[in-house]
Amino acid sequence: MQLEPLCTVSELRGICLWPSGTQEFPTEDCDEVYPGIFLGNAASASDIEKLNLMNIGYVLNAAHGLDASLNMIQVLSPEEYQLSGIVFLGIPAIDMMSYPLNSHFGTAVSFIKEGLVAGKGVLVHCKQGISRSAALVLAYLVQEEGLELQEATRVVRSRREILPNDGFLMQLCELNEFLNNKKGLSSGKGVLVHCKQGISRSAGLVLAYLVQEEELELQKATRVVMSRREMMGS
């Protein structure tokens, strides 16, 4: 018997498009979508003085890169942030449905958690603060705060207009399923993580678990998985 998924892309899209049913765009450069977590656009990461006033000590650029044709941005250099006492992380994610954003979930979640534990605000941004950065914040809320994905999406959407692309929403649904199934490990049960071919999306989630929970370096985790199954990014 095919079990019903815990959430679906269409369900999440409906939450993001509430209440008008059509995509709306943020009216502010950044918004505090969860205590200490700010979601914003490129402009929100450019004003060091304002970041300091907001107690933002960690900045994650989810669109880090120089290829403007792919909507990649580098607002300030890592050195400029460092000189101002701000910890920076750049993730070179492309806003495409086929992009394996889940390969960055573990890194992003750890970075956000580190900033909050340090008592600092964390700004997660991309070009518009709608898709890539929003998906990473949702991954954090599901993985670290224990929110169900629908609840996490409602929380963020109530504070900022967001709409991750359908590929990212699917990867978040898979993360949500995986985290719920992970409880089986503590009861001595095996956990199957799968996608259509078992080489990209599901592999990314397994790697994220090994890095986050088993504290393996990403290279070692990759070698461990590849020694037992072929995998590749898409």
Short mmCIF file of C-alpha atoms in Angstrom, two decimals:
data_model
loop_
_atom_site.label_atom_id
_atom_site.label_comp_id
_atom_site.label_asym_id
_atom_site.label_seq_id
_atom_site.Cartn_x
_atom_site.Cartn_y
_atom_site.Cartn_z
CA MET A 1 0.00 0.00 0.00
CA GLN A 2 1.34 3.43 -0.98
CA LEU A 3 1.53 5.68 2.06
CA GLU A 4 0.39 9.26 1.73
CA PRO A 5 3.27 11.77 1.89
CA LEU A 6 3.45 13.99 4.95
CA CYS A 7 3.32 17.04 2.69
CA THR A 8 3.20 17.84 -1.02
CA VAL A 9 4.60 20.51 -3.28
CA SER A 10 1.12 21.76 -4.16
CA GLU A 11 0.23 22.08 -0.47
CA LEU A 12 3.36 24.12 0.26
CA ARG A 13 2.85 26.26 -2.82
CA GLY A 14 -0.68 27.01 -1.65
CA ILE A 15 0.67 28.21 1.71
CA CYS A 16 3.22 30.43 -0.03
CA LEU A 17 0.58 31.95 -2.31
CA TRP A 18 -1.87 32.65 0.52
CA PRO A 19 -4.06 34.70 0.72
CA SER A 20 -4.31 36.03 -2.85
CA GLY A 21 -3.55 32.81 -4.70
CA THR A 22 -0.91 34.61 -6.76
CA GLN A 23 2.73 35.35 -6.08
CA GLU A 24 3.35 38.45 -4.00
CA PHE A 25 6.71 40.13 -3.53
CA PRO A 26 8.34 41.36 -0.31
CA THR A 27 7.94 45.02 0.56
CA GLU A 28 11.02 45.12 2.80
CA ASP A 29 14.64 44.28 2.10
CA CYS A 30 14.63 41.81 5.00
CA ASP A 31 12.23 40.50 7.62
CA GLU A 32 12.75 38.65 10.89
CA VAL A 33 10.90 35.43 10.07
CA TYR A 34 11.84 33.56 13.27
CA PRO A 35 13.52 34.85 16.43
CA GLY A 36 17.04 35.83 15.41
CA ILE A 37 16.66 34.68 11.79
CA PHE A 38 16.33 37.32 9.09
CA LEU A 39 15.39 36.55 5.50
CA GLY A 40 16.32 39.13 2.89
CA ASN A 41 17.43 40.23 -0.55
CA ALA A 42 20.80 41.39 -1.84
CA ALA A 43 20.34 44.95 -0.59
CA SER A 44 19.80 43.74 2.97
CA ALA A 45 23.35 42.37 3.07
CA SER A 46 25.07 45.52 1.81
CA ASP A 47 24.76 47.90 4.77
CA ILE A 48 27.27 46.88 7.44
CA GLU A 49 26.19 49.64 9.81
CA LYS A 50 22.56 48.52 9.65
CA LEU A 51 23.57 44.88 10.15
CA ASN A 52 25.47 45.86 13.28
CA LEU A 53 22.52 47.87 14.60
CA MET A 54 20.29 44.81 14.12
CA ASN A 55 22.83 42.61 15.95
CA ILE A 56 23.29 40.51 12.81
CA GLY A 57 26.66 38.84 13.18
CA TYR A 58 26.23 36.03 10.64
CA VAL A 59 25.42 36.43 6.93
CA LEU A 60 24.63 33.54 4.59
CA ASN A 61 24.48 34.34 0.87
CA ALA A 62 22.57 31.52 -0.82
CA ALA A 63 23.32 32.94 -4.29
CA HIS A 64 27.06 33.41 -3.87
CA GLY A 65 28.87 33.82 -7.17
CA LEU A 66 29.81 36.17 -9.99
CA ASP A 67 27.66 34.83 -12.85
CA ALA A 68 24.88 37.41 -13.17
CA SER A 69 23.19 35.36 -15.89
CA LEU A 70 22.39 32.77 -13.20
CA ASN A 71 21.27 35.44 -10.72
CA MET A 72 24.39 34.90 -8.65
CA ILE A 73 25.57 37.81 -6.51
CA GLN A 74 28.44 38.90 -4.33
CA VAL A 75 27.22 41.89 -2.36
CA LEU A 76 30.38 42.28 -0.28
CA SER A 77 33.53 40.20 -0.20
CA PRO A 78 34.10 37.74 2.65
CA GLU A 79 37.00 39.94 3.73
CA GLU A 80 34.76 43.00 4.06
CA TYR A 81 32.41 41.10 6.35
CA GLN A 82 35.32 39.73 8.35
CA LEU A 83 36.77 43.20 8.91
CA SER A 84 33.41 44.20 10.39
CA GLY A 85 33.30 41.20 12.71
CA ILE A 86 30.60 39.44 10.69
CA VAL A 87 30.89 35.71 9.98
CA PHE A 88 30.10 34.97 6.32
CA LEU A 89 29.11 31.85 4.41
CA GLY A 90 28.60 31.73 0.66
CA ILE A 91 26.54 28.97 -0.95
CA PRO A 92 26.59 28.95 -4.79
CA ALA A 93 23.00 27.79 -5.29
CA ILE A 94 21.22 28.28 -8.61
CA ASP A 95 17.48 28.98 -8.56
CA MET A 96 16.57 26.07 -10.82
CA MET A 97 14.20 23.19 -10.08
CA SER A 98 16.91 20.65 -10.90
CA TYR A 99 19.52 22.19 -8.59
CA PRO A 100 20.32 19.91 -5.59
CA LEU A 101 19.90 22.51 -2.85
CA ASN A 102 19.62 19.68 -0.34
CA SER A 103 23.37 19.13 -0.69
CA HIS A 104 23.74 22.43 1.21
CA PHE A 105 21.10 21.82 3.90
CA GLY A 106 23.57 20.49 6.46
CA THR A 107 26.04 23.35 5.98
CA ALA A 108 23.33 26.01 6.12
CA VAL A 109 21.61 24.53 9.17
CA SER A 110 24.90 24.32 11.07
CA PHE A 111 25.75 27.92 10.17
CA ILE A 112 22.39 29.29 11.30
CA LYS A 113 22.55 27.28 14.52
CA GLU A 114 26.09 28.53 15.23
CA GLY A 115 25.00 32.15 14.88
CA LEU A 116 21.99 31.77 17.15
CA VAL A 117 24.00 29.93 19.81
CA ALA A 118 26.51 32.80 19.70
CA GLY A 119 23.68 35.21 20.50
CA LYS A 120 23.78 36.87 17.10
CA GLY A 121 21.14 37.47 14.49
CA VAL A 122 21.56 35.51 11.26
CA LEU A 123 20.74 37.01 7.85
CA VAL A 124 20.02 34.46 5.14
CA HIS A 125 19.69 36.10 1.75
CA CYS A 126 19.80 35.51 -1.98
CA LYS A 127 18.98 37.94 -4.78
CA GLN A 128 15.33 38.54 -3.84
CA GLY A 129 14.92 36.65 -0.58
CA ILE A 130 12.12 34.53 -1.99
CA SER A 131 13.37 31.12 -3.13
CA ARG A 132 16.91 29.92 -2.37
CA SER A 133 17.35 31.64 0.98
CA ALA A 134 13.77 30.89 2.03
CA ALA A 135 14.27 27.18 1.35
CA LEU A 136 17.40 27.09 3.53
CA VAL A 137 15.58 28.81 6.39
CA LEU A 138 12.75 26.28 6.10
CA ALA A 139 15.30 23.45 6.21
CA TYR A 140 16.65 24.88 9.47
CA LEU A 141 13.22 25.22 11.05
CA VAL A 142 12.30 21.64 10.17
CA GLN A 143 15.62 20.10 11.17
CA GLU A 144 16.59 22.10 14.26
CA GLU A 145 13.36 23.57 15.62
CA GLY A 146 11.33 20.42 14.99
CA LEU A 147 8.55 22.17 13.07
CA GLU A 148 6.56 20.20 10.54
CA LEU A 149 7.24 21.61 7.09
CA GLN A 150 3.74 23.03 6.64
CA GLU A 151 3.96 24.82 9.98
CA ALA A 152 7.43 26.17 9.18
CA THR A 153 6.20 27.47 5.83
CA ARG A 154 3.23 29.20 7.45
CA VAL A 155 5.49 30.82 10.06
CA VAL A 156 7.88 32.23 7.47
CA ARG A 157 5.11 33.20 5.03
CA SER A 158 3.29 35.12 7.76
CA ARG A 159 6.33 37.38 8.05
CA ARG A 160 7.62 37.58 4.47
CA GLU A 161 6.40 36.77 0.97
CA ILE A 162 8.25 33.64 -0.19
CA LEU A 163 7.97 31.10 -3.01
CA PRO A 164 10.78 28.54 -3.35
CA ASN A 165 10.70 26.84 -6.74
CA ASP A 166 8.94 23.49 -6.99
CA GLY A 167 12.21 21.57 -7.06
CA PHE A 168 13.27 23.10 -3.75
CA LEU A 169 9.83 22.44 -2.28
CA MET A 170 10.12 18.79 -3.29
CA GLN A 171 13.54 18.53 -1.65
CA LEU A 172 12.09 20.07 1.51
CA CYS A 173 9.25 17.54 1.45
CA GLU A 174 11.85 14.77 1.20
CA LEU A 175 13.77 16.27 4.13
CA ASN A 176 10.56 16.39 6.15
CA GLU A 177 9.85 12.72 5.37
CA PHE A 178 13.44 11.76 6.18
CA LEU A 179 13.45 13.51 9.56
CA ASN A 180 10.18 11.86 10.50
CA ASN A 181 11.48 8.46 9.41
CA LYS A 182 14.79 9.00 11.23
CA LYS A 183 13.02 8.18 14.46
CA GLY A 184 13.16 4.60 13.26
CA LEU A 185 16.94 4.54 13.73
CA SER A 186 16.61 4.94 17.49
CA SER A 187 14.18 2.02 17.59
CA GLY A 188 16.55 -0.26 15.71
CA LYS A 189 14.68 -0.01 12.42
CA GLY A 190 16.25 0.67 9.04
CA VAL A 191 15.39 3.86 7.16
CA LEU A 192 15.04 3.88 3.37
CA VAL A 193 15.80 7.22 1.74
CA HIS A 194 14.89 7.21 -1.94
CA CYS A 195 14.05 9.33 -4.95
CA LYS A 196 13.38 8.29 -8.55
CA GLN A 197 16.85 6.87 -9.22
CA GLY A 198 18.49 7.03 -5.81
CA ILE A 199 21.53 8.94 -7.00
CA SER A 200 20.89 12.65 -6.41
CA ARG A 201 18.12 13.97 -4.16
CA SER A 202 18.05 11.06 -1.74
CA ALA A 203 21.85 10.88 -1.73
CA GLY A 204 22.01 14.57 -0.79
CA LEU A 205 19.77 13.96 2.21
CA VAL A 206 21.85 11.00 3.39
CA LEU A 207 25.00 13.11 3.10
CA ALA A 208 23.34 15.92 5.05
CA TYR A 209 22.47 13.44 7.82
CA LEU A 210 26.00 12.03 7.98
CA VAL A 211 27.50 15.50 8.20
CA GLN A 212 24.97 16.92 10.65
CA GLU A 213 24.25 13.97 12.94
CA GLU A 214 27.28 11.70 12.58
CA GLU A 215 29.68 14.67 12.35
CA LEU A 216 31.55 13.30 9.34
CA GLU A 217 33.46 15.66 7.08
CA LEU A 218 31.58 15.99 3.78
CA GLN A 219 34.41 14.39 1.81
CA LYS A 220 34.48 11.37 4.14
CA ALA A 221 30.69 11.05 4.10
CA THR A 222 30.77 11.12 0.29
CA ARG A 223 33.42 8.41 0.17
CA VAL A 224 31.44 6.24 2.59
CA VAL A 225 28.26 6.46 0.53
CA MET A 226 30.02 6.05 -2.83
CA SER A 227 31.80 2.93 -1.55
CA ARG A 228 28.37 1.33 -1.22
CA ARG A 229 26.32 2.96 -4.00
CA GLU A 230 26.89 5.04 -7.11
CA MET A 231 25.56 8.58 -6.84
CA MET A 232 25.88 11.88 -8.63
CA GLY A 233 24.44 15.42 -8.60
CA SER A 234 21.89 16.56 -11.13
#
